[in-house]
Short mmCIF file of C-alpha atoms in Angstrom, two decimals:
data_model
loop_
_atom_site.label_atom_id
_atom_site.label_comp_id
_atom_site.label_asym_id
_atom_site.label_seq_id
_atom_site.Cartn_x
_atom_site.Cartn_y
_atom_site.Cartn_z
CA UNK A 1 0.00 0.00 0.00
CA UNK A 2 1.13 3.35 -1.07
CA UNK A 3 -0.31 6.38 -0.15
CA UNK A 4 -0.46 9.84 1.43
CA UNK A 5 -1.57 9.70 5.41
CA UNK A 6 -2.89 12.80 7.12
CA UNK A 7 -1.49 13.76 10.34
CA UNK A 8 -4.27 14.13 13.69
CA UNK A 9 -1.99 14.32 16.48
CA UNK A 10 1.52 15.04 17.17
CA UNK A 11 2.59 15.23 20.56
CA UNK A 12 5.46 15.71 22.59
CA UNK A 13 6.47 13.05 25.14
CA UNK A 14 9.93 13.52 25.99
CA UNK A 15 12.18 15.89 24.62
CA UNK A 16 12.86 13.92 21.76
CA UNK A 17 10.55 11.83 21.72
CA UNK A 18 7.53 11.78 20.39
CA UNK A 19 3.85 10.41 19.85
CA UNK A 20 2.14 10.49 16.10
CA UNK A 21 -1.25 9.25 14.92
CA UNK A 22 -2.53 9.12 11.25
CA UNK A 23 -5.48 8.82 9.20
CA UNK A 24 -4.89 5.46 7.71
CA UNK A 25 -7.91 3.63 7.43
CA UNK A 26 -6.64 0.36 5.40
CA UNK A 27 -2.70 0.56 6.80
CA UNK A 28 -4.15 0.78 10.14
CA UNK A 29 -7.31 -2.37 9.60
CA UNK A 30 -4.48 -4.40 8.13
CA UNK A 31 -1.86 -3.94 11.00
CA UNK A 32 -0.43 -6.54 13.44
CA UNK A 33 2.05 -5.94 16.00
CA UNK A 34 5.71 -6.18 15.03
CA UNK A 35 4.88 -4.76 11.84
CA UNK A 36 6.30 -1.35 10.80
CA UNK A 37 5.52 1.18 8.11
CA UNK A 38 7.44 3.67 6.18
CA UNK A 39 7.32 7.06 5.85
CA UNK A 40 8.97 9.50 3.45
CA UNK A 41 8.98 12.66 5.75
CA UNK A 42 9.87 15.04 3.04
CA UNK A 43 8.73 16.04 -0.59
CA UNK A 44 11.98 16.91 -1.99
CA UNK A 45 15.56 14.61 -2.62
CA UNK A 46 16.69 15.23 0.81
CA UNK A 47 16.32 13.31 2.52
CA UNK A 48 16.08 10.73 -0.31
CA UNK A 49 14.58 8.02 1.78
CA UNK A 50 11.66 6.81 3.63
CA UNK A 51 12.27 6.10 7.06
CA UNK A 52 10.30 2.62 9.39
CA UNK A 53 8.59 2.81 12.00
CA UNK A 54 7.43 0.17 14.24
CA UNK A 55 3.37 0.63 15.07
CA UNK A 56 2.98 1.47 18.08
CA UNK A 57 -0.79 0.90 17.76
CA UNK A 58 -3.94 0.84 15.42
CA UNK A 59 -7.20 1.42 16.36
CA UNK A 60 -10.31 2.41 13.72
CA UNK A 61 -8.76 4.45 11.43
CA UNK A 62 -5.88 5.64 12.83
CA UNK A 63 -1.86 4.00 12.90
CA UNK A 64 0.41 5.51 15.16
CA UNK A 65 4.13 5.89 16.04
CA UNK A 66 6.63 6.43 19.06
CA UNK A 67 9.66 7.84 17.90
CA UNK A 68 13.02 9.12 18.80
CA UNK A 69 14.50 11.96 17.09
CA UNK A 70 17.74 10.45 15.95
CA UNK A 71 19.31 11.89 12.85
CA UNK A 72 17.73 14.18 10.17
CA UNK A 73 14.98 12.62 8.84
CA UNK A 74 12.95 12.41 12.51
CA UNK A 75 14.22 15.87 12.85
CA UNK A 76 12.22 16.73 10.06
CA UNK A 77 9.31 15.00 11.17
CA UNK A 78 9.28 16.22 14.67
CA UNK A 79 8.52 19.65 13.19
CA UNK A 80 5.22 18.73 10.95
CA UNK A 81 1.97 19.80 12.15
CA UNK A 82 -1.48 17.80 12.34
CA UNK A 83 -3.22 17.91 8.88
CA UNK A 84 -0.20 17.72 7.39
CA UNK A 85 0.31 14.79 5.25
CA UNK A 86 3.04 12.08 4.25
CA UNK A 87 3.79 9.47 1.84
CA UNK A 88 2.95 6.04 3.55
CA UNK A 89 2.85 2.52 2.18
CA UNK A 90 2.47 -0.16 4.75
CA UNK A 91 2.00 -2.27 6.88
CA UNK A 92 5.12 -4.51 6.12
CA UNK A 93 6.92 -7.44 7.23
CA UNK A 94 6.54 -10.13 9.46
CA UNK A 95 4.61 -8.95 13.39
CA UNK A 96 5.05 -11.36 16.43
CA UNK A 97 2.62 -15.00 16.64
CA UNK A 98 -0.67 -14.00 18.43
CA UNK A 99 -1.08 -17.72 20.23
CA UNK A 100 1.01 -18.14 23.06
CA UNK A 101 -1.02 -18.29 26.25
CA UNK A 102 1.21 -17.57 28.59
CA UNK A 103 4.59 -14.87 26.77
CA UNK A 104 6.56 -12.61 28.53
CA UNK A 105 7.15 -9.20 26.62
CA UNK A 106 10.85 -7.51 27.15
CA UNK A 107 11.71 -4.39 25.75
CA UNK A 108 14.95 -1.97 25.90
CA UNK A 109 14.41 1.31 25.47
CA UNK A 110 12.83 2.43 22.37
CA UNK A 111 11.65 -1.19 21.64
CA UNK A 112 8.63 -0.61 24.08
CA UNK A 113 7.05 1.31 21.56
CA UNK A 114 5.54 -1.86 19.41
CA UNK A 115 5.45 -3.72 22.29
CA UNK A 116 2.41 -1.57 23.15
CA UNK A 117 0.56 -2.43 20.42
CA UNK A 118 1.51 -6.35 20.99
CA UNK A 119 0.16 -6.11 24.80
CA UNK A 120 -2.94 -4.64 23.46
CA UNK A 121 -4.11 -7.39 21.17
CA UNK A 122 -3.12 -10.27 23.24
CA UNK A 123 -5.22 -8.37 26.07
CA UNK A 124 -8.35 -8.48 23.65
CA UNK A 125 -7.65 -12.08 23.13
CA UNK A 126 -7.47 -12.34 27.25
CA UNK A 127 -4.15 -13.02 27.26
CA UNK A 128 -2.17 -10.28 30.14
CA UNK A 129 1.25 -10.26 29.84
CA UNK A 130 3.74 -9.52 31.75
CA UNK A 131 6.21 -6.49 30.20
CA UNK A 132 9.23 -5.28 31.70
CA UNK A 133 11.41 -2.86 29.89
CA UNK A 134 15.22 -1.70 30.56
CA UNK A 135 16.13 1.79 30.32
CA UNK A 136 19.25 3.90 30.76
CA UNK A 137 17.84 5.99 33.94
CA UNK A 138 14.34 7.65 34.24
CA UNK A 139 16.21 11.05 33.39
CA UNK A 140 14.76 11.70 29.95
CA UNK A 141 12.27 8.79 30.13
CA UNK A 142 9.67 10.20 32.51
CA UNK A 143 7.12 11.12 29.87
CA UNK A 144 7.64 7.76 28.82
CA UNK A 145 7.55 5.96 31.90
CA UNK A 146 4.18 8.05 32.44
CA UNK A 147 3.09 7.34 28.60
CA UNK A 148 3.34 3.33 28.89
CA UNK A 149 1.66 3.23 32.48
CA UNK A 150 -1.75 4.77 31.01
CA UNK A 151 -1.65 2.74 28.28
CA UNK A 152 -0.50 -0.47 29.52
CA UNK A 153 -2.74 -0.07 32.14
CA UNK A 154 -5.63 -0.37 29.99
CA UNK A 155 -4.64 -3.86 28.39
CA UNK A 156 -3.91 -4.56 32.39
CA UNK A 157 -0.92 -5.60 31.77
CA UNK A 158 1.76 -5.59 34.56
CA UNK A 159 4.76 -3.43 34.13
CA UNK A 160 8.12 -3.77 35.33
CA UNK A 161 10.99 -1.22 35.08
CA UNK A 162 15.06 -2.14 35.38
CA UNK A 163 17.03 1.32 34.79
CA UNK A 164 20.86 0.94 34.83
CA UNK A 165 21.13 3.42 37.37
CA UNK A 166 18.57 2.45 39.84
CA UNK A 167 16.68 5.46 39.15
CA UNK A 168 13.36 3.74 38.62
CA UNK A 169 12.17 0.16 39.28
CA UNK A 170 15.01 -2.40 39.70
CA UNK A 171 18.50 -1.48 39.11
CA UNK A 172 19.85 -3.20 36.39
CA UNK A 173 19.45 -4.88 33.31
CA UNK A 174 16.41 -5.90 31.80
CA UNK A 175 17.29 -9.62 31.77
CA UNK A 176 18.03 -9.53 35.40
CA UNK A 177 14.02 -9.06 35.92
CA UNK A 178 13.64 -12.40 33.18
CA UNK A 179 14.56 -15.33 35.38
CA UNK A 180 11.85 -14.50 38.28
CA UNK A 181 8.74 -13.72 35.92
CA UNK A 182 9.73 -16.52 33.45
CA UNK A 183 8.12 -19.22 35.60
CA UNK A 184 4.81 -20.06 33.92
CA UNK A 185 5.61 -18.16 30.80
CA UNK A 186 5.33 -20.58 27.62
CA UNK A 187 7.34 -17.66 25.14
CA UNK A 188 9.56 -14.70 25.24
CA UNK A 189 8.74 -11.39 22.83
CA UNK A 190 10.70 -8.42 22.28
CA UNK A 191 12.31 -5.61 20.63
CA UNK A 192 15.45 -3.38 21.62
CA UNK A 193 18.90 -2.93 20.73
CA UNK A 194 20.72 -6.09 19.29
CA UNK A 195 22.98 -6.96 22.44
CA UNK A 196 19.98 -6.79 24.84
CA UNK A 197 18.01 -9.40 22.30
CA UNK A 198 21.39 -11.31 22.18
CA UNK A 199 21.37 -11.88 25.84
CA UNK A 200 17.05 -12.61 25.87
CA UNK A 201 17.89 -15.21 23.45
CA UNK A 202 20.54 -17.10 25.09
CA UNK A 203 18.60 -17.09 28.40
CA UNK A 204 15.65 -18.38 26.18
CA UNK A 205 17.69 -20.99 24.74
CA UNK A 206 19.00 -21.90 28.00
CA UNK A 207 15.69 -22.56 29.19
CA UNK A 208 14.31 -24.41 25.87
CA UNK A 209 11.92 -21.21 26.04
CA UNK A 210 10.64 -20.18 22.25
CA UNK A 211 11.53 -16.44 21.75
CA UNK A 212 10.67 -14.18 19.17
CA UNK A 213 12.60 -10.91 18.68
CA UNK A 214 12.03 -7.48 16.43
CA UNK A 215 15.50 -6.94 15.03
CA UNK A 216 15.93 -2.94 14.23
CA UNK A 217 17.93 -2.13 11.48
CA UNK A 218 18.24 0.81 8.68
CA UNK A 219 15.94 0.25 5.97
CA UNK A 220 15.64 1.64 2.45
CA UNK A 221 13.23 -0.08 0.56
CA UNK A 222 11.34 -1.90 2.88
CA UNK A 223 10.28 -4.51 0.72
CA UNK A 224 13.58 -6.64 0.40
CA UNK A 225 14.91 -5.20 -2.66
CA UNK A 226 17.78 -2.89 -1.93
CA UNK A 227 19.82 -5.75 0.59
CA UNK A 228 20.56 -2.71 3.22
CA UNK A 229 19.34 -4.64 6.22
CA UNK A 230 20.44 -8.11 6.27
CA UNK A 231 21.37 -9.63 9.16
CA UNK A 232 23.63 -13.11 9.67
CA UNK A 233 21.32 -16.23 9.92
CA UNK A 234 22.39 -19.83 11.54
CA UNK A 235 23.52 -21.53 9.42
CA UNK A 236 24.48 -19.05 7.00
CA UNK A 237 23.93 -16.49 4.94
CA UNK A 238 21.51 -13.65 5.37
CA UNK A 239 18.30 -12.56 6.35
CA UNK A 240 16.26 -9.60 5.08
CA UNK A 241 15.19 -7.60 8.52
CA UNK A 242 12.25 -5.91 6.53
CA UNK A 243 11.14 -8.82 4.04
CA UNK A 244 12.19 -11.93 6.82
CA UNK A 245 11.21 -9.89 9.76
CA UNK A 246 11.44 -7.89 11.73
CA UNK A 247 10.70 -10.47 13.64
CA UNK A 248 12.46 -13.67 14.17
CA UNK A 249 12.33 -16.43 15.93
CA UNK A 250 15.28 -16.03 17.83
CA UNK A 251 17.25 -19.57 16.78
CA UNK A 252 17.13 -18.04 13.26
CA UNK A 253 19.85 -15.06 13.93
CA UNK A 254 23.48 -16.20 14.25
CA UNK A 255 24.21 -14.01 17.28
CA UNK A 256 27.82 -14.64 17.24
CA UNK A 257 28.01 -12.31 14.11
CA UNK A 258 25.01 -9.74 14.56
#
């Protein structure tokens, strides 16, 4: 699907980070969580690119992100205003499985924000999970922190915090808060930076636990044609983050060269 969405909200979470919804009536009916979309945040050559974005939910029809300004293009897009609109096509690749009874959702930082949308759907099937996410410190995270307990609280799903620094929650890592909630769990999801999902899937493995991770990479196309986010696979060879994923189950990545 290609086509122009029209912004409704843009808000301001953090200081740079920030909450979008759009008008997207079939990307947003079509949606599953650990999909992502793309979005080409400016008319002109510069930047050339669309950039992803995990969905952070969908809901009628609106889609919406959680994003981090990082680099120029979500500089640009932290400035546009709601009616504005943007070149969308979407959803792509590859969200987490739906059936487990029982998962535990893990996120590091910025990986929370599809997690969201993944706690919300297995709460319609009746399914609460458990989510604990790592973070830095609460310095810079409050709005966050604040964001995820309204929302999360809705799909009542329970929410543990591990910051590095001890500022909020547990101090710690995230996978230091795994072993104790693992115990009837019957699957691991989750989404963060690569050496946080590296450690989640050798505690998985450890535990003959499935596990299903959203790899992030940069993406051009989208679609598996350009090659510019493979990632090593067991085995050998590659894997196509956008086409193949972004999610994996975990025994596909070859973590010793990620």
């Amino acid at each position: 699907m290609n086509d122009k969405a029209t912004i409704t909200s843009h808000r301001q979470v953090e200081q740079d980070i920030f909450l979008m919804e759009l008008e997207a009536p079939e990307a947003a009916a079509q949606a599953r969580p650990g999909q992502f979309i793309m979005l080409r945040v400016a008319d002109g050559l510069d930047p050339l690119l669309a950039r992803p974005f995990g969905v952070h939910n969908a809901q009628g029809d609106r889609i919406s992100i959680l994003y981090k300004v990082v680099g120029k293009g979500t500089g640009l897009l932290r400035g546009l205003e709601p009616g504005g609109k943007l070149g969308m096509w979407g959803p792509l690749g590859n969200g987490f499985s739906l059936e487990f009874k029982k998962p535990a959702l893990v996120a590091g930082g910025m990986g929370i924000a599809p997690l969201h949308f993944l706690a919300q759907q297995l709460a319609a099937r009746g399914v609460s999970a458990p989510l604990m996410c790592g973070l830095p410190g609460a310095m810079g995270f409050t709005g966050l922190i604040g964001l995820m307990a309204d929302c999360l609280g809705q799909a009542t799903c329970a929410m543990n915090w591990a910051t590095e620094d001890g500022s909020h929650g547990a101090k710690g890592l995230v996978t230091e808060l795994m072993d104790p909630a693992l115990g009837d769990c019957d699957a691991v999801l989750a989404c963060g930076p690569a050496p946080m999902l590296k450690a989640v899937a050798a505690i998985c493995l450890d535990k003959g636990m499935p596990c299903q991770v959203s790899l992030e990479a940069k993406m051009a196309c989208g679609v598996g044609a350009c090659l510019g986010c493979a990632v090593p696979a067991e085995g050998g060879g590659y894997l196509r983050v956008c086409k193949d994923g972004p999610v994996f189950d975990a025994r596909r990545i070859d973590w010793q060269r990620m």
